[in-house]
Amino acid sequence: MKPFPVILFFYHLAPLMEPVMSLQPVLMGNPIARHIMQYVIPLHCVQQNPSIPSEQQLNVNSLNLTSTNLLGESISTVIVLRLLPGVAVYTGMETKMALNYQGKSQKRSAVEKSINAFLIVYLFILLTKAAVCTTLKYVWQSTPYNDEPWYNQKTQKERETLKVLKMFTDFLSFMVLFNFIIPVSMYVTVEMQKFLGSFFISWDKDFYDEEINEGALVNTSDLNEELGQVDYVFTDKTGTLTENSMEFIECCIDGHKYKGVTQEVDGLSQTDGTLTYFDKVDKNREELFLRALCLCHTVEIKTNDAVDGATESAELTYISSSPDEIALVKGAKRYGFTFLGNRNGYMRVENQRKEIEEYELLHTLNFDAVRRRMSVIVKTQEGDILLFCKGADSAVFPRVQNHEIELTKVHVERNAMDGYRTLCVAFKEIAPDDYERINRQLIEAKMALQDREEKMEKVFDDIETNMNLIGATAVEDKLQDQAAETIEALHAAGLKVWVLTGDKMETAKSTCYACRLFQTNTELLELTTKTIEESERKEDRLHELLIEYRKKLLHEFPKSTRSFKKAWTEHQEYGLIIDGSTLSLILNSSQDSSSNNYKSIFLQICMKCTAVLCCRMAPLQKAQIVRMVKNLKGSPITLSIGDGANDVSMILESHVGIGIKGKEGRQAARNSDYSVPKFKHLKKLLLAHGHLYYVRIAHLVQYFFYKNLCFILPQFLYQFFCGFSQQPLYDAAYLTMYNICFTSLPILAYSLLEQHINIDSLTSDPRLYMKISGNAMLQLGPFLYWTFLAAFEGTVFFFGTYFLFQTASLEENGKVYGNWTFGTIVFTVLVFTVTLKLALDTRFWTWINHFVIWGSLAFYVFFSFFWGGIIWPFLKQQRMYFVFAQMLSSVSTWLAIILLIFISLFPEILLIVLKNVRRRSARRNLSCRRASDSLSARPSVRPLLLRTFSDESNVL
Amino acid sequence: MAMNYNAKDEVDGGPPCAPGGTAKTRRPDNTAFKQQRLPAWQPILTAGTVLPIFFIIGLIFIPIGIGIFVTSNNIREIEGNVFMYYGLSNFYQNHRRYVKSRDDSQLNGDSSALLNPSKECEPYRRNEDKPIAPCGAIANSMFNDTLELFLIGNDSYPIPIALKKKGIAWWTDKNVKFRNPPGGDNLEERFKGTTKPVNWLKPVYMLDSDPDNNGFINEDFIVWMRTAALPTFRKLYRLIERKSDLHPTLPAGRYSLNVTYNYPVHYFDGRKRMILSTISWMGGKNPFLGIAYIAVGSISFLLGVVLLVINHKYRNSSNTADITI
């Protein structure tokens, strides 16, 4: 225990300001802990000014701060007190939020890692080439007439240079000569492609949301292609899968069902009591029920000061840690009972007759996860003391008179089937004598420093007995539009969806069913406090469960890890539910080797499950899970999507972070890599945009390495025919312009516009996403294919021209070509081949593609004429003068160029045909299998609401 | 989670989307480009569309190949103009040090470059304190054997064959790229202050008696200055023009070649050759191109047939035809 500095807030307290300021409050608290759910701090005030009345001091003294008092993000706590409007504990970097914040690290995509790997290979090739050439040069030069024939003498300086130094400079010269094999221009093009390409995301009108008047936002363009590589999706629940707006749907009072006429009509038109009475019920019971809804909650009212003189009711804004409570209070309001807020410890309620009733709030028995209910004790104006309690049916039913349950239970169960969150409401009258006792016990428990939780629990337990059931409510946590369809599409695309939420397990589970993360036939494996606490020793029980689950799963998937994505569709599906405390038990259990063992078993289980639900997660735990999955074997690509500040650390941790521009502020959206208005947009973002970006950039990368290899290979081969003298094959202008002008734009246009499969097919058939999973296009196989293709083409270019030059003359007038014509022929074939190769790969020919592809070739021809057409005054040598024009005057050269281009492209064309044949045969096999499958086919789309709940699932 | 759930009271809630037109919409433009829906030609490469290419290629390439092959083989018959080449082997005209050892400004008639040749010409830049014209290793090593051809007739006197010196260099080289230095009529005057390349017997202005073929614009010189691509090369030496249609250019008979041997090749293990050749529309005898065309055409045709058979086999055994992605 150590004291922490405290800042006191003063608000509308002018008369009391001074005395309060003179208090020296000291908070005794636990050391800073990032776990959000643990927070108990007793507040002690040292009175310095004796003039303060002692009751005031008492008021302050009797305060205990608990996690339920803690709200807010940047301020640790704002508590509402009569004297002390607020206390801020742990400010700045010590807030829970800051402690759970994770530093932003640079993210690099899998493609970039592949590029680096390729680069190392090519660097190796470059070094090898240079080394080979240098060695061979000195071998060749060991013959004196080769080293210095009479016609080609060295200068004096060259003769005097040290041999070692010469070898070194020769090595470097070869490096310079071959350096084009390292595609420097690729980095520029990749950056341009990423930057320009990311605009298509923000331009996409499908991502536009009317409600918030915004579309998608791209915060980084580095990760476009990563969207096509995602293996795991981690999603937040509230605000991401759900709308984060609870709606009061219906209620039942003594077994009679009440339902508003419409849900969409706003409050104003509802206050005049347009109720559909399915059945008449005692008016008193009805009012009691509505009063219970108005009183039994921790909702606060935020009055908007900005509007002066406006009536109170017009500016009512309800604030609560639970959106359900807001929905209930609003629901009560729709039936005529309006909660007007707390004033001096009195809760004010406006009833159906527009009268204001005041209830003194005596005690609030806060909600907690174990009790799964909350209560308030209020004193009516008449002096009666009433206890109102609301909670999960499983928590309330055992505590009310048995005969009342039956009628309500029917409704609760039906509502639960419909996917609503249900709560039961009960009340009891407390005799004044009893109240004295209860009051004492409560205060005692609240002030306890040791075992406070347990004592409180016991007292609460005693109080909340023998109640009378009034009714039940049904609140809908509305799923986001198309959330289920999106999840289903992601599943079909072979992605694993994990829901990470801070919510309770039951709520989360029902949402998971609603959004089809769990199907009706999904077998759930639970690793929660509930399942584990059955046993004495938690860890033993955990171990037992882990082993059991693993056995079950391994039995189901017998070592078919390679095709287990496909196996999902054929086997029993498994879902895993785990909660925060169990997770920390797994991850941080005793230091010995068993913890690693737990972890590995747990990961094995996770990998076999189609869907995983992690509930009760602290923000950092979310990140922890993401990191754990990220470090799995094969380092899968993770994507996190969330809307709140509590998702930020997870968003930052994962490979790709997506923020939803939700109701919980923009923190997630700002820290994300991409932000979209709704969860459903994830589908198009991954399946269409991600897929296309990946294909585009993967092709771009391969193409760049390919075109530079077949550019430089002839130059390498030429060294064998020029005495390893570093004589360049191509003119300097061609060397420079090759990557910049002649072959840059077609690939850039391709990498921006290509749609090898059109967007509609990509979104409608999620299985296509699997084709590119695991960085498929940048694996060794494709890389070798491109490299061999380049090597083949380079060889064809060089030796084709070499054999062409075996003749005396290529022209009909017998004149002879020199080395620059040789290089220009090779270069012309090269430029045409690599451009036409891209043309063969292009499946989406917009006018831009036509323009840049044919334009580049035309530009090459035009430039060559121009470059060779003038005696350039600034050039030392006029090597290229009329070389190109002279070259084209020869019919043989034309024929040779056409022939060489065709030979170079021949394997590619052949491959297209072979693929076609193979696809055809694959289709045939598939259609055969499909025909046999169709007998046992099952419906692909399951009805949304066809599912069952255990009664535990319908809990606040 | 410790979060503020903030919901507006329904009283003042209302639809969040204000109907007023004042609100600036940030809806992305619905243009074809931005929505990636540009009209596009999407080629569907199926066996059906690609296979004909093989046949077309085969049908085009094979006749071309045969044509080239026949033409190439016919070149031996000495009809029309005959071209006389000299060939050198193991001579690295494409060595980097050699290739750059020239000064194109000097050769273009630039008078300052004439007297101050480029440093690239080292060690053939200056001799005895005078600039060398033309400077550089290429010029210095110019082929200077003289080849003469004689027909040995029935009478014992050999008849010299007329060898034409002009028309062997590229037109642009002769007329634009290579220029004598400016000055008066006397070529010697124009080269004043320079010295001949070390290995040369005569200075550059005495290469030929014809003023239009002397100095830098001497065609033997220009041909030599176009560095060969490979260490074994041929260069055009002379033309033997056909005199009339009635007689072949070089009638059958015994010929003798008279070589004035100046050019040493044994030092670098080289060989000299003299080649007489006629030239067709496609240049000299070149079996490579013809054979390559025939080969590629045939392979293409054969593959076309094979793939067609495979394709038909699959199509016939499969009920689902016409599937394309």
XYZ file of C-alpha atoms in Angstrom, chain A residues 441-885:
445
model
C -24.015 -4.934 7.298
C -23.602 -3.174 4.003
C -21.583 -0.304 5.393
C -19.432 -2.720 7.313
C -18.730 -4.782 4.256
C -18.008 -1.774 2.123
C -15.465 -0.453 4.517
C -13.693 -3.730 4.982
C -10.137 -3.780 3.843
C -9.577 -7.498 3.963
C -11.686 -9.923 1.979
C -13.953 -7.117 1.047
C -15.271 -8.864 -2.023
C -16.252 -11.964 -0.141
C -17.961 -10.065 2.639
C -19.931 -7.936 0.225
C -20.958 -10.973 -1.678
C -22.233 -12.637 1.415
C -24.241 -9.612 2.470
C -25.712 -9.214 -0.990
C -26.606 -12.845 -1.002
C -28.469 -12.472 2.236
C -30.382 -9.440 1.118
C -31.473 -10.684 -2.290
C -33.715 -13.455 -1.153
C -37.406 -14.070 -1.033
C -38.170 -11.610 -3.699
C -41.244 -11.357 -5.875
C -40.839 -11.737 -9.593
C -42.506 -8.968 -11.552
C -41.467 -9.630 -15.087
C -38.761 -9.880 -17.641
C -37.298 -7.708 -20.343
C -35.849 -8.449 -23.717
C -33.160 -6.238 -25.163
C -31.662 -6.672 -28.541
C -27.994 -6.120 -29.029
C -28.427 -5.510 -32.672
C -25.960 -7.218 -34.922
C -24.403 -5.037 -37.528
C -25.823 -5.217 -40.955
C -24.546 -8.323 -42.747
C -22.234 -9.266 -39.904
C -23.251 -12.891 -40.181
C -22.832 -12.960 -43.941
C -19.399 -11.423 -43.575
C -18.299 -13.957 -41.003
C -19.609 -16.731 -43.165
C -17.724 -15.398 -46.161
C -14.535 -15.134 -44.132
C -14.973 -18.706 -43.011
C -15.528 -19.836 -46.549
C -12.368 -17.986 -47.520
C -10.440 -20.196 -45.139
C -9.906 -17.534 -42.520
C -10.145 -18.294 -38.864
C -12.229 -15.811 -36.997
C -11.578 -15.198 -33.341
C -13.811 -12.952 -31.323
C -11.953 -11.180 -28.563
C -14.196 -9.281 -26.261
C -14.227 -7.807 -22.839
C -17.830 -8.838 -22.435
C -19.224 -11.651 -20.437
C -19.112 -15.084 -21.864
C -22.863 -15.540 -22.155
C -23.419 -12.308 -24.024
C -20.516 -12.976 -26.302
C -21.649 -16.494 -26.959
C -25.118 -15.445 -27.995
C -23.642 -12.874 -30.339
C -21.351 -15.509 -31.793
C -24.331 -17.677 -32.529
C -26.202 -14.782 -34.013
C -23.401 -13.875 -36.337
C -22.887 -17.506 -37.271
C -19.417 -17.750 -35.873
C -20.717 -20.819 -34.103
C -23.147 -22.904 -36.018
C -25.784 -25.080 -34.500
C -23.669 -28.125 -35.160
C -20.488 -26.577 -33.856
C -19.235 -28.428 -30.875
C -18.101 -25.975 -28.250
C -15.058 -26.554 -26.113
C -15.073 -24.366 -23.069
C -12.063 -23.247 -21.118
C -13.576 -20.816 -18.683
C -13.508 -20.093 -15.021
C -16.773 -21.908 -14.737
C -15.532 -25.161 -16.195
C -12.264 -24.996 -14.385
C -13.444 -24.063 -10.937
C -15.338 -27.282 -10.599
C -12.138 -28.805 -9.415
C -10.033 -28.047 -6.403
C -6.822 -27.332 -8.161
C -7.384 -25.095 -11.110
C -4.273 -26.061 -12.935
C -4.905 -29.751 -12.747
C -8.373 -29.304 -14.068
C -7.057 -27.073 -16.819
C -4.493 -29.630 -17.774
C -7.100 -32.323 -17.820
C -9.370 -30.296 -20.059
C -6.592 -29.353 -22.439
C -5.528 -32.942 -22.877
C -9.081 -34.068 -23.338
C -9.820 -31.470 -25.996
C -6.631 -32.153 -27.813
C -7.388 -35.825 -27.935
C -10.801 -35.106 -29.309
C -9.491 -32.805 -31.996
C -6.559 -34.930 -33.037
C -8.912 -37.780 -33.441
C -11.058 -35.636 -35.687
C -8.221 -34.337 -37.844
C -5.829 -37.192 -38.383
C -2.645 -35.452 -39.374
C -3.991 -33.837 -42.464
C -2.510 -30.509 -41.584
C -1.832 -29.669 -45.180
C -5.373 -29.759 -46.313
C -7.083 -29.048 -43.086
C -8.584 -25.882 -44.438
C -10.623 -27.990 -46.757
C -11.192 -30.524 -44.078
C -13.350 -28.055 -42.211
C -16.156 -28.418 -44.581
C -16.218 -32.148 -44.195
C -15.610 -32.651 -40.502
C -17.356 -31.714 -37.355
C -16.694 -28.095 -36.601
C -15.271 -27.108 -33.281
C -15.460 -23.829 -31.461
C -13.427 -22.817 -28.458
C -14.467 -20.489 -25.702
C -11.876 -19.178 -23.330
C -11.941 -16.321 -20.885
C -9.312 -13.894 -19.708
C -8.504 -15.462 -16.400
C -8.120 -18.919 -17.877
C -5.957 -17.508 -20.589
C -3.657 -15.884 -18.102
C -3.607 -19.156 -16.221
C -2.432 -20.864 -19.386
C 0.074 -18.242 -20.347
C 1.453 -17.266 -16.967
C 1.035 -20.400 -14.949
C 3.869 -21.624 -12.806
C 7.281 -20.890 -14.176
C 8.260 -24.469 -14.764
C 8.096 -26.160 -18.123
C 4.449 -27.059 -17.712
C 3.394 -23.568 -18.709
C 5.027 -23.971 -22.055
C 3.356 -27.275 -22.304
C -0.035 -25.761 -21.590
C 0.571 -23.139 -24.129
C 1.531 -25.517 -26.856
C -1.448 -27.753 -26.180
C -3.680 -24.735 -26.114
C -2.300 -23.558 -29.446
C -2.802 -26.966 -30.936
C -6.403 -26.830 -29.879
C -6.817 -23.310 -31.214
C -5.429 -24.207 -34.582
C -7.929 -26.992 -35.024
C -10.926 -24.931 -34.099
C -12.890 -23.099 -36.734
C -13.879 -20.360 -34.388
C -12.548 -19.147 -31.106
C -14.272 -16.881 -28.664
C -12.184 -15.135 -26.047
C -14.245 -13.257 -23.552
C -13.414 -11.153 -20.544
C -10.231 -9.927 -22.203
C -8.206 -6.997 -21.026
C -6.877 -4.923 -23.938
C -3.366 -6.199 -23.458
C -4.614 -9.719 -23.289
C -6.117 -9.216 -26.685
C -2.738 -8.160 -27.951
C -1.192 -11.092 -26.151
C -3.443 -13.497 -28.004
C -2.666 -11.836 -31.284
C 1.044 -12.052 -30.583
C 0.717 -15.665 -29.610
C -0.985 -16.536 -32.886
C 1.454 -14.391 -34.817
C 4.331 -16.447 -33.509
C 2.747 -19.747 -34.429
C 4.605 -22.051 -36.724
C 4.463 -20.680 -40.242
C 3.857 -17.215 -38.814
C 0.295 -16.712 -39.995
C -0.871 -13.272 -40.972
C -3.227 -11.755 -38.464
C -5.792 -9.059 -38.841
C -7.503 -7.264 -36.005
C -10.641 -5.290 -36.282
C -12.140 -3.217 -33.559
C -13.781 0.063 -32.799
C -12.807 1.072 -29.309
C -9.779 2.305 -27.486
C -9.550 -1.094 -25.862
C -8.864 -2.616 -29.260
C -5.948 -0.356 -30.020
C -3.257 -2.593 -28.619
C -4.626 -5.518 -30.555
C -4.835 -3.439 -33.709
C -1.244 -2.380 -33.284
C -0.039 -5.849 -32.512
C -1.517 -7.641 -35.477
C -0.113 -7.545 -38.978
C -3.037 -5.555 -40.242
C -5.153 -3.429 -37.992
C -8.591 -2.319 -39.053
C -10.497 0.298 -37.170
C -14.218 0.736 -37.249
C -15.330 4.318 -37.165
C -17.643 3.509 -34.347
C -19.431 5.183 -31.521
C -16.555 4.779 -29.103
C -14.463 7.513 -30.559
C -11.809 7.505 -33.191
C -8.938 6.039 -31.249
C -9.123 2.683 -32.977
C -9.571 4.256 -36.375
C -6.612 6.519 -35.827
C -4.302 3.751 -34.708
C -5.400 1.375 -37.399
C -3.886 0.773 -40.777
C -7.233 0.949 -42.485
C -10.516 2.052 -41.132
C -13.920 1.274 -42.479
C -17.331 2.361 -41.269
C -18.778 -1.086 -40.738
C -17.768 -4.644 -40.109
C -19.414 -5.840 -43.299
C -16.919 -3.855 -45.320
C -14.259 -6.276 -44.217
C -15.576 -8.740 -46.746
C -14.882 -6.663 -49.801
C -11.728 -5.237 -48.271
C -10.201 -8.675 -47.886
C -11.772 -10.747 -50.589
C -11.662 -8.216 -53.383
C -9.190 -5.479 -52.567
C -6.796 -7.657 -50.613
C -6.832 -10.388 -53.198
C -6.271 -8.013 -56.074
C -3.545 -6.066 -54.315
C -1.731 -9.220 -53.467
C -1.902 -10.605 -56.970
C -0.865 -7.286 -58.393
C 2.115 -6.718 -56.170
C 3.258 -10.316 -56.218
C 3.197 -10.247 -59.974
C 4.954 -6.917 -59.965
C 7.751 -8.211 -57.782
C 8.270 -11.367 -59.798
C 8.104 -9.436 -63.011
C 10.725 -6.969 -61.891
C 13.196 -9.636 -60.948
C 12.395 -11.460 -64.155
C 12.843 -8.510 -66.442
C 16.093 -7.466 -64.859
C 17.525 -10.931 -64.977
C 16.813 -11.377 -68.652
C 18.095 -7.853 -69.171
C 21.455 -8.520 -67.607
C 21.988 -12.158 -68.505
C 22.966 -11.428 -72.151
C 25.399 -8.863 -70.863
C 26.894 -11.521 -68.651
C 27.109 -13.984 -71.507
C 28.709 -11.352 -73.677
C 31.656 -11.212 -71.290
C 32.642 -14.659 -72.495
C 33.036 -13.238 -75.974
C 34.802 -10.003 -75.232
C 37.645 -11.252 -73.122
C 35.866 -10.526 -69.832
C 36.654 -6.901 -70.388
C 33.431 -5.475 -68.854
C 32.348 -4.312 -72.261
C 28.665 -3.442 -71.939
C 26.420 -5.085 -74.459
C 23.921 -2.256 -74.545
C 24.443 1.401 -75.035
C 24.491 3.484 -71.863
C 21.212 5.162 -72.769
C 19.493 1.806 -73.063
C 20.992 0.652 -69.793
C 19.603 3.685 -68.032
C 16.265 3.928 -69.768
C 15.340 0.259 -69.663
C 13.858 0.338 -66.200
C 12.876 3.970 -66.170
C 11.083 4.416 -69.477
C 10.766 1.343 -71.599
C 9.388 -1.197 -69.169
C 8.163 0.767 -66.175
C 4.724 2.030 -67.066
C 3.125 -1.189 -68.311
C 3.884 -2.987 -65.082
C 2.771 -0.011 -63.031
C -0.519 0.127 -64.902
C -0.865 -3.608 -64.531
C -0.202 -3.413 -60.818
C -2.855 -0.772 -60.394
C -5.588 -2.007 -62.677
C -5.281 -5.741 -63.032
C -8.328 -7.792 -62.143
C -7.459 -11.308 -63.147
C -10.773 -12.249 -61.648
C -13.320 -9.506 -61.527
C -14.376 -7.945 -58.279
C -17.874 -9.370 -58.273
C -16.641 -12.936 -58.588
C -14.077 -12.346 -55.881
C -16.673 -11.160 -53.405
C -19.243 -13.742 -54.312
C -16.886 -16.703 -54.217
C -14.795 -16.439 -51.054
C -12.988 -19.690 -51.810
C -10.924 -17.846 -54.369
C -9.174 -16.210 -51.448
C -7.591 -19.509 -50.526
C -5.776 -19.620 -53.843
C -3.373 -16.939 -52.758
C -3.118 -17.792 -49.096
C 0.280 -18.433 -47.621
C 1.971 -15.968 -49.945
C 1.375 -18.477 -52.725
C 2.644 -16.361 -55.564
C 5.975 -15.589 -53.946
C 6.934 -19.059 -52.866
C 9.970 -20.881 -54.136
C 8.082 -22.560 -56.949
C 6.831 -19.428 -58.692
C 10.117 -17.700 -57.981
C 12.065 -20.475 -59.661
C 9.648 -20.481 -62.555
C 10.165 -16.785 -63.160
C 13.896 -17.063 -62.689
C 14.206 -19.935 -65.118
C 11.968 -18.181 -67.558
C 14.227 -15.147 -67.351
C 17.334 -17.277 -67.719
C 15.839 -19.050 -70.698
C 14.831 -15.828 -72.361
C 18.158 -14.159 -71.696
C 19.922 -17.110 -73.235
C 17.626 -17.071 -76.231
C 18.220 -13.342 -76.743
C 21.958 -13.653 -76.643
C 22.589 -16.842 -78.513
C 19.880 -16.147 -81.044
C 21.660 -12.965 -81.958
C 25.009 -14.704 -81.684
C 24.071 -17.265 -84.295
C 22.546 -14.573 -86.423
C 25.915 -12.838 -86.444
C 27.739 -15.887 -87.760
C 27.025 -14.721 -91.260
C 29.127 -12.255 -93.229
C 26.346 -9.779 -93.603
C 22.736 -9.350 -92.719
C 22.038 -6.728 -95.312
C 21.329 -7.135 -98.956
C 24.177 -4.750 -99.788
C 26.715 -6.854 -97.943
C 27.583 -4.270 -95.324
C 28.656 -5.347 -91.902
C 27.237 -4.705 -88.436
C 29.280 -4.033 -85.336
C 28.967 -4.723 -81.666
C 26.458 -1.950 -81.023
C 24.061 -3.388 -83.557
C 24.460 -6.727 -81.837
C 23.485 -5.159 -78.521
C 20.619 -3.243 -80.052
C 19.114 -6.368 -81.574
C 19.319 -8.118 -78.212
C 17.841 -5.097 -76.514
C 14.994 -4.750 -78.982
C 14.052 -8.382 -78.575
C 14.325 -7.917 -74.829
C 12.056 -4.894 -74.613
C 9.437 -6.446 -76.847
C 9.543 -9.777 -75.082
C 9.186 -8.504 -71.542
C 6.433 -6.127 -72.569
C 4.559 -8.789 -74.487
C 5.046 -11.192 -71.625
C 3.200 -8.708 -69.458
C 0.587 -8.356 -72.143
C 0.091 -12.112 -72.021
C -0.366 -11.915 -68.265
C -2.811 -9.047 -68.387
C -6.376 -10.215 -68.029
C -7.981 -6.832 -67.711
C -7.231 -4.574 -70.625
C -8.483 -1.108 -69.948
C -7.582 1.680 -72.303
C -4.797 2.607 -69.903
C -3.199 -0.791 -70.315
C -3.442 -0.537 -74.061
C -2.001 2.925 -73.948
C 1.012 2.144 -71.801
C 1.856 -1.215 -73.311
C 1.698 -0.212 -76.940
C 2.849 3.268 -75.993
C 5.973 1.930 -74.316
C 6.893 -0.110 -77.346
C 6.217 2.810 -79.654
C 8.246 5.030 -77.402
C 11.126 2.602 -77.498
C 11.142 2.603 -81.274
C 10.735 6.355 -81.441
C 13.464 6.928 -78.899
C 15.863 4.606 -80.668
C 15.385 6.419 -83.936
C 15.819 9.736 -82.222
C 18.803 8.676 -80.167
C 20.562 7.305 -83.229
C 19.444 10.051 -85.539
C 21.594 12.872 -84.300
C 25.293 13.391 -83.684
C 24.970 14.371 -80.039
C 27.492 17.111 -79.269
C 27.729 16.230 -75.581
C 28.608 12.607 -76.174
C 32.185 11.462 -76.403
C 31.290 8.613 -78.640
C 28.639 8.410 -81.298
C 28.209 4.684 -80.906
C 24.521 4.537 -81.645
C 24.537 6.805 -84.650
C 22.064 5.291 -87.100
C 22.580 1.873 -85.622
C 18.866 1.335 -85.011
C 17.764 2.559 -88.416
